[in-house]
mmCIF file of N, CA and C in Angstrom:
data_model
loop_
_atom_site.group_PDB
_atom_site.id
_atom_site.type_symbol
_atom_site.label_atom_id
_atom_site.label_comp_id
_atom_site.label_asym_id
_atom_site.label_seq_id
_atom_site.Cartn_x
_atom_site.Cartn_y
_atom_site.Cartn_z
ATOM 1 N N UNK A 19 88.753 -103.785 43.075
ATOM 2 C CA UNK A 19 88.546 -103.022 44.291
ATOM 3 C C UNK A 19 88.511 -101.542 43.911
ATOM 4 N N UNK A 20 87.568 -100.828 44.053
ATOM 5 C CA UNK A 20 87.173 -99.338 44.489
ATOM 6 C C UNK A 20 88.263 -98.887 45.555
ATOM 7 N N UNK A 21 88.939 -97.970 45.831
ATOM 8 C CA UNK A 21 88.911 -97.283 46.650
ATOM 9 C C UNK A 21 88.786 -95.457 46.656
ATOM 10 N N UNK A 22 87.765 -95.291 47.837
ATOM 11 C CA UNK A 22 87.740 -93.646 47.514
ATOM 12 C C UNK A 22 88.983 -92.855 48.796
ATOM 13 N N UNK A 23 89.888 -91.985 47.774
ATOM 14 C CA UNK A 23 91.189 -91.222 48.747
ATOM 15 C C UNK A 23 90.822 -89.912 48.859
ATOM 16 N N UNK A 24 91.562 -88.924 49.193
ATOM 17 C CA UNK A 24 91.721 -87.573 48.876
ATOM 18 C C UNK A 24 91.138 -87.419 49.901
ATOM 19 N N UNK A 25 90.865 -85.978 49.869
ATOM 20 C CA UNK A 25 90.105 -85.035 50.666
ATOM 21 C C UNK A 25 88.039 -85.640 51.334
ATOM 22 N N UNK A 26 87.586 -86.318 50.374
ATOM 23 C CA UNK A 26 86.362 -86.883 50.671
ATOM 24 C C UNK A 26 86.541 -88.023 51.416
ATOM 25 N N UNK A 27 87.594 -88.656 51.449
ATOM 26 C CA UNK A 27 87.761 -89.723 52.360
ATOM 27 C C UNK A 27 88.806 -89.327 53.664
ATOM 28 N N UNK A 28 88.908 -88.314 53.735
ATOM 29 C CA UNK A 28 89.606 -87.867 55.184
ATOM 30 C C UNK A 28 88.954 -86.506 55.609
ATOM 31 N N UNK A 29 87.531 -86.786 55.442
ATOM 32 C CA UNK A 29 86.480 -85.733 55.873
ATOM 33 C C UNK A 29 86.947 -84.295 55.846
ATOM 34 N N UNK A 30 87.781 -83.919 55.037
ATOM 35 C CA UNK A 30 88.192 -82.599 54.898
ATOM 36 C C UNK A 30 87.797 -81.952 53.467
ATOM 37 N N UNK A 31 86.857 -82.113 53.155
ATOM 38 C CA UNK A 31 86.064 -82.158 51.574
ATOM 39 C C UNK A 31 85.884 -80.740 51.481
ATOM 40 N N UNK A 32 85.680 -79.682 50.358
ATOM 41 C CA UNK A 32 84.825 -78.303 50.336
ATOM 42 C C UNK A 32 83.376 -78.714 49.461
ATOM 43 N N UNK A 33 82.881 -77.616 49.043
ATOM 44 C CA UNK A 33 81.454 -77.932 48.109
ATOM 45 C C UNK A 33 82.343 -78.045 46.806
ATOM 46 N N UNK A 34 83.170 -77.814 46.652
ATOM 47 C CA UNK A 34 84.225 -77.797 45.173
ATOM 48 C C UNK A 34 85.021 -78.858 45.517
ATOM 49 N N UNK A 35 85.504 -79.862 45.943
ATOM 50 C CA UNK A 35 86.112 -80.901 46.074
ATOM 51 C C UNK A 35 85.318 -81.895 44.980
ATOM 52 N N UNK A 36 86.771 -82.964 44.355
ATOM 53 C CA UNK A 36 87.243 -83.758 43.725
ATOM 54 C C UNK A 36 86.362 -85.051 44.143
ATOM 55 N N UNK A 37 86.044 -86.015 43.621
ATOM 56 C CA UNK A 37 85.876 -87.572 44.212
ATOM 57 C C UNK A 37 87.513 -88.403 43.731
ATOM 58 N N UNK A 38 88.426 -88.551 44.543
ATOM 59 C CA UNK A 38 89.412 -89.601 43.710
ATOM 60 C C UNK A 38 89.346 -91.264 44.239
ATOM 61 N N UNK A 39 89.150 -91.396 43.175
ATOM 62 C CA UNK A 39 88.933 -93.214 43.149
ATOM 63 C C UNK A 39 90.523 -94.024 42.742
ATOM 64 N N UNK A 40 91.058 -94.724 43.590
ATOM 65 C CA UNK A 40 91.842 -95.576 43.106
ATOM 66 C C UNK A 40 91.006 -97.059 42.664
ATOM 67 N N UNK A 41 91.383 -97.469 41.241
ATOM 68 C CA UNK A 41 90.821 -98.702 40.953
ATOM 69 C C UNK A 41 91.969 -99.681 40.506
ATOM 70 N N UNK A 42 91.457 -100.322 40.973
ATOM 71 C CA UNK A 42 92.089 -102.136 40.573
ATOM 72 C C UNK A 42 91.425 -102.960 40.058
ATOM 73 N N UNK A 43 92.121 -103.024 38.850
ATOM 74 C CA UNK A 43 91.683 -103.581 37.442
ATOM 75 C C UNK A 43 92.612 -103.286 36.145
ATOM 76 N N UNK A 44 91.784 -103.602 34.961
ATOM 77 C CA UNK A 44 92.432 -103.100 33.869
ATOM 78 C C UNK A 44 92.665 -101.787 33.544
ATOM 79 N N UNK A 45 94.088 -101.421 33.272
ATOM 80 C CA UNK A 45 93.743 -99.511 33.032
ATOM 81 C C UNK A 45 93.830 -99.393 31.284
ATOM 82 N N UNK A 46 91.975 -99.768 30.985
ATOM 83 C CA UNK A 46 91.315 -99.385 29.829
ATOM 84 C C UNK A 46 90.518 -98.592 29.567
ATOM 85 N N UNK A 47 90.122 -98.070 28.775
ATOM 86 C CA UNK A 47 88.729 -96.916 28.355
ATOM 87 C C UNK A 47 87.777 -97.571 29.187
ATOM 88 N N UNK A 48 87.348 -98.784 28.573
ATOM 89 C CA UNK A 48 86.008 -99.586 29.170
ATOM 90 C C UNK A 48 86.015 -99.815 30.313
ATOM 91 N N UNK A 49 87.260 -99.780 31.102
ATOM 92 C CA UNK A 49 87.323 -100.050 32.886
ATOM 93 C C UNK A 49 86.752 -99.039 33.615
ATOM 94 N N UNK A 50 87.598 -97.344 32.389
ATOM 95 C CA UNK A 50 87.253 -96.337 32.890
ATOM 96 C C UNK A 50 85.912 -95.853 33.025
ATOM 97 N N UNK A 51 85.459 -95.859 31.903
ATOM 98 C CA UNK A 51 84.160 -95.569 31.770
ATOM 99 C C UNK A 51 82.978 -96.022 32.650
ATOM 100 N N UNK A 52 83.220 -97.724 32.495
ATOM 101 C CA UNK A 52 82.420 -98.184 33.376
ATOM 102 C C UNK A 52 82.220 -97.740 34.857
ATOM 103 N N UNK A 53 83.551 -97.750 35.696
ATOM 104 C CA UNK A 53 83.735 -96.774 36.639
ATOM 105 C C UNK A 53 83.369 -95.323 37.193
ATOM 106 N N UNK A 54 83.392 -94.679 35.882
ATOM 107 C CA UNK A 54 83.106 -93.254 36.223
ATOM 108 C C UNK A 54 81.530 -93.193 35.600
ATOM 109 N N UNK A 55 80.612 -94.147 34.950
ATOM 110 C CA UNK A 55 79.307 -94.089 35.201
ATOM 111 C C UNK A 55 78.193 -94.374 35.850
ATOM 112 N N UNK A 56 79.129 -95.525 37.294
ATOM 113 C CA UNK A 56 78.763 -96.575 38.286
ATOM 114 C C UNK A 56 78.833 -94.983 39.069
ATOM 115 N N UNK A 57 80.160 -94.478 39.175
ATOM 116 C CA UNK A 57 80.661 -93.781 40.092
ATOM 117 C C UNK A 57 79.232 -92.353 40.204
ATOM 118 N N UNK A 58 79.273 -91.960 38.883
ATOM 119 C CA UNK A 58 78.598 -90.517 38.813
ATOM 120 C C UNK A 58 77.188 -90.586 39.032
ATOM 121 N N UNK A 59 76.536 -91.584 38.984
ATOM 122 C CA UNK A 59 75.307 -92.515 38.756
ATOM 123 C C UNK A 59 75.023 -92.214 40.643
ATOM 124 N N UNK A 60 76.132 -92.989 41.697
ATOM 125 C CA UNK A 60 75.767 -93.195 42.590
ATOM 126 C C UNK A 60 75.762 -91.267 43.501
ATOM 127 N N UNK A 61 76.654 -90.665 42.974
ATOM 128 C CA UNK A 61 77.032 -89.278 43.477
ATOM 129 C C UNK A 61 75.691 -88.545 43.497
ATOM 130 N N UNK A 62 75.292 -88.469 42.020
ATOM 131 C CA UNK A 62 74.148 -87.824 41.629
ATOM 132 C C UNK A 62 74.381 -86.336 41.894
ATOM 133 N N UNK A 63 75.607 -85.611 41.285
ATOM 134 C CA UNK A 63 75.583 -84.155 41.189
ATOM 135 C C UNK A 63 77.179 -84.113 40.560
ATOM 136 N N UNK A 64 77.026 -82.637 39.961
ATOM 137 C CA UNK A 64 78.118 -82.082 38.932
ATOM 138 C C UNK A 64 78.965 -82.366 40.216
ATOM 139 N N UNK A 65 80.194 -82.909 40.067
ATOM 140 C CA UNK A 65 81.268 -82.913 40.522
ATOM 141 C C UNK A 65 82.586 -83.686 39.851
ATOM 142 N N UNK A 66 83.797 -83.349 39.539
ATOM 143 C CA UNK A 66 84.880 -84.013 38.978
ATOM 144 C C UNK A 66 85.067 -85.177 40.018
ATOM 145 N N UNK A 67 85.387 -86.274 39.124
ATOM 146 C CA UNK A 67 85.784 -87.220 39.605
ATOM 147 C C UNK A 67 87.159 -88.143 39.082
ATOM 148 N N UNK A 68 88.083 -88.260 39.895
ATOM 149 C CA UNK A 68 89.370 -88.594 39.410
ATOM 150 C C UNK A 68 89.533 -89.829 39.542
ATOM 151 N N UNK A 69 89.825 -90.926 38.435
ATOM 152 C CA UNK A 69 89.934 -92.077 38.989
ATOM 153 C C UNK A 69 91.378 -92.459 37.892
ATOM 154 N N UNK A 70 91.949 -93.141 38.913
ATOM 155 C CA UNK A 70 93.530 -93.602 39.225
ATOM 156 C C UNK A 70 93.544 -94.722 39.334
ATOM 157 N N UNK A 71 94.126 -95.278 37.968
ATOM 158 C CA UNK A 71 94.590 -96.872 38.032
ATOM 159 C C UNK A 71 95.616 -97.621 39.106
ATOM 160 N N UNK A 72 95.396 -98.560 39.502
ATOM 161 C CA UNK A 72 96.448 -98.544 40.803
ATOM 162 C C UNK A 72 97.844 -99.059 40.112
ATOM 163 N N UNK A 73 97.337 -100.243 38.866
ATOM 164 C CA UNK A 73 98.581 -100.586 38.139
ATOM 165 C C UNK A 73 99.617 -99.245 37.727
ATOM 166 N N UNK A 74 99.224 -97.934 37.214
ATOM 167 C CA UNK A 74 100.068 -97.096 37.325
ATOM 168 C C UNK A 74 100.038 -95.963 37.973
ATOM 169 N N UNK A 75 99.801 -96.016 39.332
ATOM 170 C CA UNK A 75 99.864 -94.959 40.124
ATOM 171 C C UNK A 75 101.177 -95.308 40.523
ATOM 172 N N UNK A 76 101.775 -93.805 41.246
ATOM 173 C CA UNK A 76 103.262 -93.653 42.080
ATOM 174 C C UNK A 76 102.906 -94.117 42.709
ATOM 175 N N UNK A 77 103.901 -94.432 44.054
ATOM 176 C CA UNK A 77 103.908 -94.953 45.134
ATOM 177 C C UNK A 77 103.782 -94.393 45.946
ATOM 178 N N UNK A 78 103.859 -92.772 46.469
ATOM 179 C CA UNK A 78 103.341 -91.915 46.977
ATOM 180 C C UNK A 78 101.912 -92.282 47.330
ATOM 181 N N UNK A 79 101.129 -91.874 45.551
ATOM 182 C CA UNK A 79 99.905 -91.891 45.674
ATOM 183 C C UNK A 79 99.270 -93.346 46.404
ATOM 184 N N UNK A 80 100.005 -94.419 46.371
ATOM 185 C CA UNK A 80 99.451 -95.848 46.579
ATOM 186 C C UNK A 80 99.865 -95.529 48.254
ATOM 187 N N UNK A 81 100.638 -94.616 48.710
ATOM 188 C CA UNK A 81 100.705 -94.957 50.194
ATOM 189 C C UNK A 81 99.715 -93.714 50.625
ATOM 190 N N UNK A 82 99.457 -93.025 50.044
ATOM 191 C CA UNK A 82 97.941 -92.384 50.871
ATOM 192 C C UNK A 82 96.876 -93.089 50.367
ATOM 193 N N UNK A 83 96.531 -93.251 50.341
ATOM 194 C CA UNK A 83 95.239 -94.479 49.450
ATOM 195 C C UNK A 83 95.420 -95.461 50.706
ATOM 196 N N UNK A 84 96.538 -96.535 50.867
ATOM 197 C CA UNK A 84 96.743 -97.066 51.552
ATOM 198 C C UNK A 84 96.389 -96.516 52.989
ATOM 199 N N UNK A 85 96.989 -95.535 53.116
ATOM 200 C CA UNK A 85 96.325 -94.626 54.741
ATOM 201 C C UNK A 85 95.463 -94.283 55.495
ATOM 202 N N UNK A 86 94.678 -93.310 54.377
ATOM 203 C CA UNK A 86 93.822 -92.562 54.414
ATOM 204 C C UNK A 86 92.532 -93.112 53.443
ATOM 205 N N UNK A 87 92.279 -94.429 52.781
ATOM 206 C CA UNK A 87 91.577 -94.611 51.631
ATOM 207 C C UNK A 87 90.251 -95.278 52.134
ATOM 208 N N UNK A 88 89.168 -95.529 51.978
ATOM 209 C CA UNK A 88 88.052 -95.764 52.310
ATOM 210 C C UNK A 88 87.782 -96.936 51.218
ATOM 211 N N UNK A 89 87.579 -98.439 50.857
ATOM 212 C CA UNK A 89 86.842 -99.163 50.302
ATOM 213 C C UNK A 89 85.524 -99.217 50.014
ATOM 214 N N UNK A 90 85.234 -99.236 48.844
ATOM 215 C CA UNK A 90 84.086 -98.738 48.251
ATOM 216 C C UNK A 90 83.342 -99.835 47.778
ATOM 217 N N UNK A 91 84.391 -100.681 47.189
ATOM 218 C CA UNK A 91 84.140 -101.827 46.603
ATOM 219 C C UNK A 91 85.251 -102.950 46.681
ATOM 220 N N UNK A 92 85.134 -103.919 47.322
ATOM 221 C CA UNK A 92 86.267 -105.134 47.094
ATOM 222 C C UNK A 92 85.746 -106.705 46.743
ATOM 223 N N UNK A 93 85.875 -107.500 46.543
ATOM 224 C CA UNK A 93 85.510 -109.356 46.342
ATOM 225 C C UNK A 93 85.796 -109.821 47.141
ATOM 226 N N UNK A 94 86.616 -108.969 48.058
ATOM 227 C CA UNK A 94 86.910 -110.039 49.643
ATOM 228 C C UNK A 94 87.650 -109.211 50.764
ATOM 229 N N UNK A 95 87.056 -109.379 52.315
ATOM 230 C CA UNK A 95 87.211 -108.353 52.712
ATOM 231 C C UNK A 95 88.929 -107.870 52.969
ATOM 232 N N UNK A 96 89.759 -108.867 52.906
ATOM 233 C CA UNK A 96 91.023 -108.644 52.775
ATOM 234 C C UNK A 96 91.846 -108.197 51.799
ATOM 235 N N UNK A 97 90.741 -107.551 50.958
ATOM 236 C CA UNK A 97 91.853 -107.367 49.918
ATOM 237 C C UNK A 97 92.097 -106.241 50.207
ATOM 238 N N UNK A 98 91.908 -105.236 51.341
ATOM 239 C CA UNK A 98 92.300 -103.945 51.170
ATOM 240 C C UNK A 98 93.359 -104.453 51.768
ATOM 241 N N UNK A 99 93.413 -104.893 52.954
ATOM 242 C CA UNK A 99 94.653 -105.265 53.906
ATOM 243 C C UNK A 99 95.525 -105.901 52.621
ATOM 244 N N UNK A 100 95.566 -106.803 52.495
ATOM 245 C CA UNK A 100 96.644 -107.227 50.958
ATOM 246 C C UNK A 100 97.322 -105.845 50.758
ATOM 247 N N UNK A 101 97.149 -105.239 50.110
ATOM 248 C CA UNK A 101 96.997 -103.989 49.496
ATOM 249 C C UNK A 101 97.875 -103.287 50.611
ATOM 250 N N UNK A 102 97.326 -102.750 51.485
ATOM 251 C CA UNK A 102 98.211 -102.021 52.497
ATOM 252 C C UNK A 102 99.835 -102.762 53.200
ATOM 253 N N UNK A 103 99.629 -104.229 52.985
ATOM 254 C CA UNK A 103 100.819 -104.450 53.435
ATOM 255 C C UNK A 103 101.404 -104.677 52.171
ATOM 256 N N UNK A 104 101.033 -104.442 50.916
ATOM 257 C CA UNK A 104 102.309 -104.484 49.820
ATOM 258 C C UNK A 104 102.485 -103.062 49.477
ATOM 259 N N UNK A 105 102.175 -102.106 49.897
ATOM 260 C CA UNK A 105 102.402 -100.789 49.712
ATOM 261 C C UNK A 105 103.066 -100.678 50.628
ATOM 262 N N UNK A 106 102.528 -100.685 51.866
ATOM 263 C CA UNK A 106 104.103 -100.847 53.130
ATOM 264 C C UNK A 106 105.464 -100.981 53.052
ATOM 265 N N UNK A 107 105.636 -102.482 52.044
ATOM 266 C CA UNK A 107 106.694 -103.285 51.853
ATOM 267 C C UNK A 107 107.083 -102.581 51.165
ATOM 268 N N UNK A 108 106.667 -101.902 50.116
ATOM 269 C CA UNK A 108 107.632 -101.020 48.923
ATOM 270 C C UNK A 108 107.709 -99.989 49.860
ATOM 271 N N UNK A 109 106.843 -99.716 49.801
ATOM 272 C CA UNK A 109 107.250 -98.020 50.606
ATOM 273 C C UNK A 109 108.171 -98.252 51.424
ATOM 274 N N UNK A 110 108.797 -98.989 52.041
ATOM 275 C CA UNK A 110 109.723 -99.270 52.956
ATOM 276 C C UNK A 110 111.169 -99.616 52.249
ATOM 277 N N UNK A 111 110.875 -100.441 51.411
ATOM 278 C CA UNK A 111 111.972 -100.553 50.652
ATOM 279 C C UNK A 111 112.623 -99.776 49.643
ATOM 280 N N UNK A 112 111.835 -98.597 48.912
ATOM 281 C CA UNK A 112 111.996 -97.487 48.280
ATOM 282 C C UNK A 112 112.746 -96.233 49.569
ATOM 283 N N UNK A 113 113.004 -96.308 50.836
ATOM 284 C CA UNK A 113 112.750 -95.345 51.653
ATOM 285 C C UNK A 113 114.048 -94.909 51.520
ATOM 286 N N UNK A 114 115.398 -95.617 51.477
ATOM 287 C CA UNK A 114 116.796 -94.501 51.391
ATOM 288 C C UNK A 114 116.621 -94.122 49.715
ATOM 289 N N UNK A 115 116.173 -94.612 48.692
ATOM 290 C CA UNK A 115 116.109 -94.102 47.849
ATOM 291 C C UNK A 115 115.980 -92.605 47.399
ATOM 292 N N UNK A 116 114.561 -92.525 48.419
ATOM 293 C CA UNK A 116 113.414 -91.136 48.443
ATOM 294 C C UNK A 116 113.879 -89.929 49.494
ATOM 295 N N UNK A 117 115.159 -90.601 50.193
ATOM 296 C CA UNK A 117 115.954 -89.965 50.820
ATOM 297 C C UNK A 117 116.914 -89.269 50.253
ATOM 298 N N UNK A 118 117.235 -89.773 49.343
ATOM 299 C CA UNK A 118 118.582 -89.856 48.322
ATOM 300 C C UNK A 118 118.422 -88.383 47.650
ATOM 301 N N UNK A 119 116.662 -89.019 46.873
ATOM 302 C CA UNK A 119 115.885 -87.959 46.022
ATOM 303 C C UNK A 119 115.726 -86.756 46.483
ATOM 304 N N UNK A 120 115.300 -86.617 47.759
ATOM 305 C CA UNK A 120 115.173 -85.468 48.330
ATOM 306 C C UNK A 120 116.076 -84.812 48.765
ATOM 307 N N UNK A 121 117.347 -85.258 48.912
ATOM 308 C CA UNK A 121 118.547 -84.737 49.789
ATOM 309 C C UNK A 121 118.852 -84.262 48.362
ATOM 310 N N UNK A 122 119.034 -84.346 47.588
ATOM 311 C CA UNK A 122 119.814 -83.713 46.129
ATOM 312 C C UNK A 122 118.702 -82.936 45.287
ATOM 313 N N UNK A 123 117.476 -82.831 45.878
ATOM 314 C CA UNK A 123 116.769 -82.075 45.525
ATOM 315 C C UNK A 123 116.638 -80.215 46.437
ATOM 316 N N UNK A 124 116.981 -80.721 48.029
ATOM 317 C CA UNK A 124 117.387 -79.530 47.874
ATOM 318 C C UNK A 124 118.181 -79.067 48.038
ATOM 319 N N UNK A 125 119.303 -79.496 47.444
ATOM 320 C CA UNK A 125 120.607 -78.609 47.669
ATOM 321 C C UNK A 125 120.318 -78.136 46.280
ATOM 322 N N UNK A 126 119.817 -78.424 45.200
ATOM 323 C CA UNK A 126 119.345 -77.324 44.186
ATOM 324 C C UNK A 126 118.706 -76.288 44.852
ATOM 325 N N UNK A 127 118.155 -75.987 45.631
ATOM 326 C CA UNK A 127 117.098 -75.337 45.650
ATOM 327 C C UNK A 127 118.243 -74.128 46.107
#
């Protein structure tokens, strides 16, 4: 599964904006590559394009993706939904954690 996040997929893009792709698959050279020549191929202009393995993305990043993310490419139409309710489930279950994190983050500050 493709998915396109960021700023191009929540219509808030500039002429200098990013393409970020979350992919699901192998996170190899050859996954990459293949990806970012499918990807640049279909764009057809100088622009950076970020693509983000989902096997090691944060969970942050997997819950905007999840949100805000646009499917580009999937094998079945549920697999985004899959996807959003197991990012849910963590994200939910990570949540006093990230509470924890942040509460002792700023009393440094």
């Amino acid at each position: 599964m493709l998915v396109l996040f960021g700023s191009q997929a929540q219509n808030i893009s500039s002429p200098a904006s990013d393409y970020d792709i979350l992919v699901f698959g192998p996170d190899t050279k050859k996954s990459y590559d293949l990806v970012y020549d499918l990807l640049s191929g279909k764009i057809q202009k100088l622009v950076d394009i970020d693509i983000v393995f989902a096997s090691v993305a944060p969970g942050e990043l997997l819950n905007h993706a999840s949100t805000y993310g646009q499917v580009l490419y999937a094998k079945s139409p549920v697999d985004f939904a899959n996807f959003r309710q197991k990012v849910m489930l963590d994200y939910s279950d990570f949540a006093p954690y990230r509470y924890l994190f942040q509460q002792a983050t700023l009393a440094r500050i």
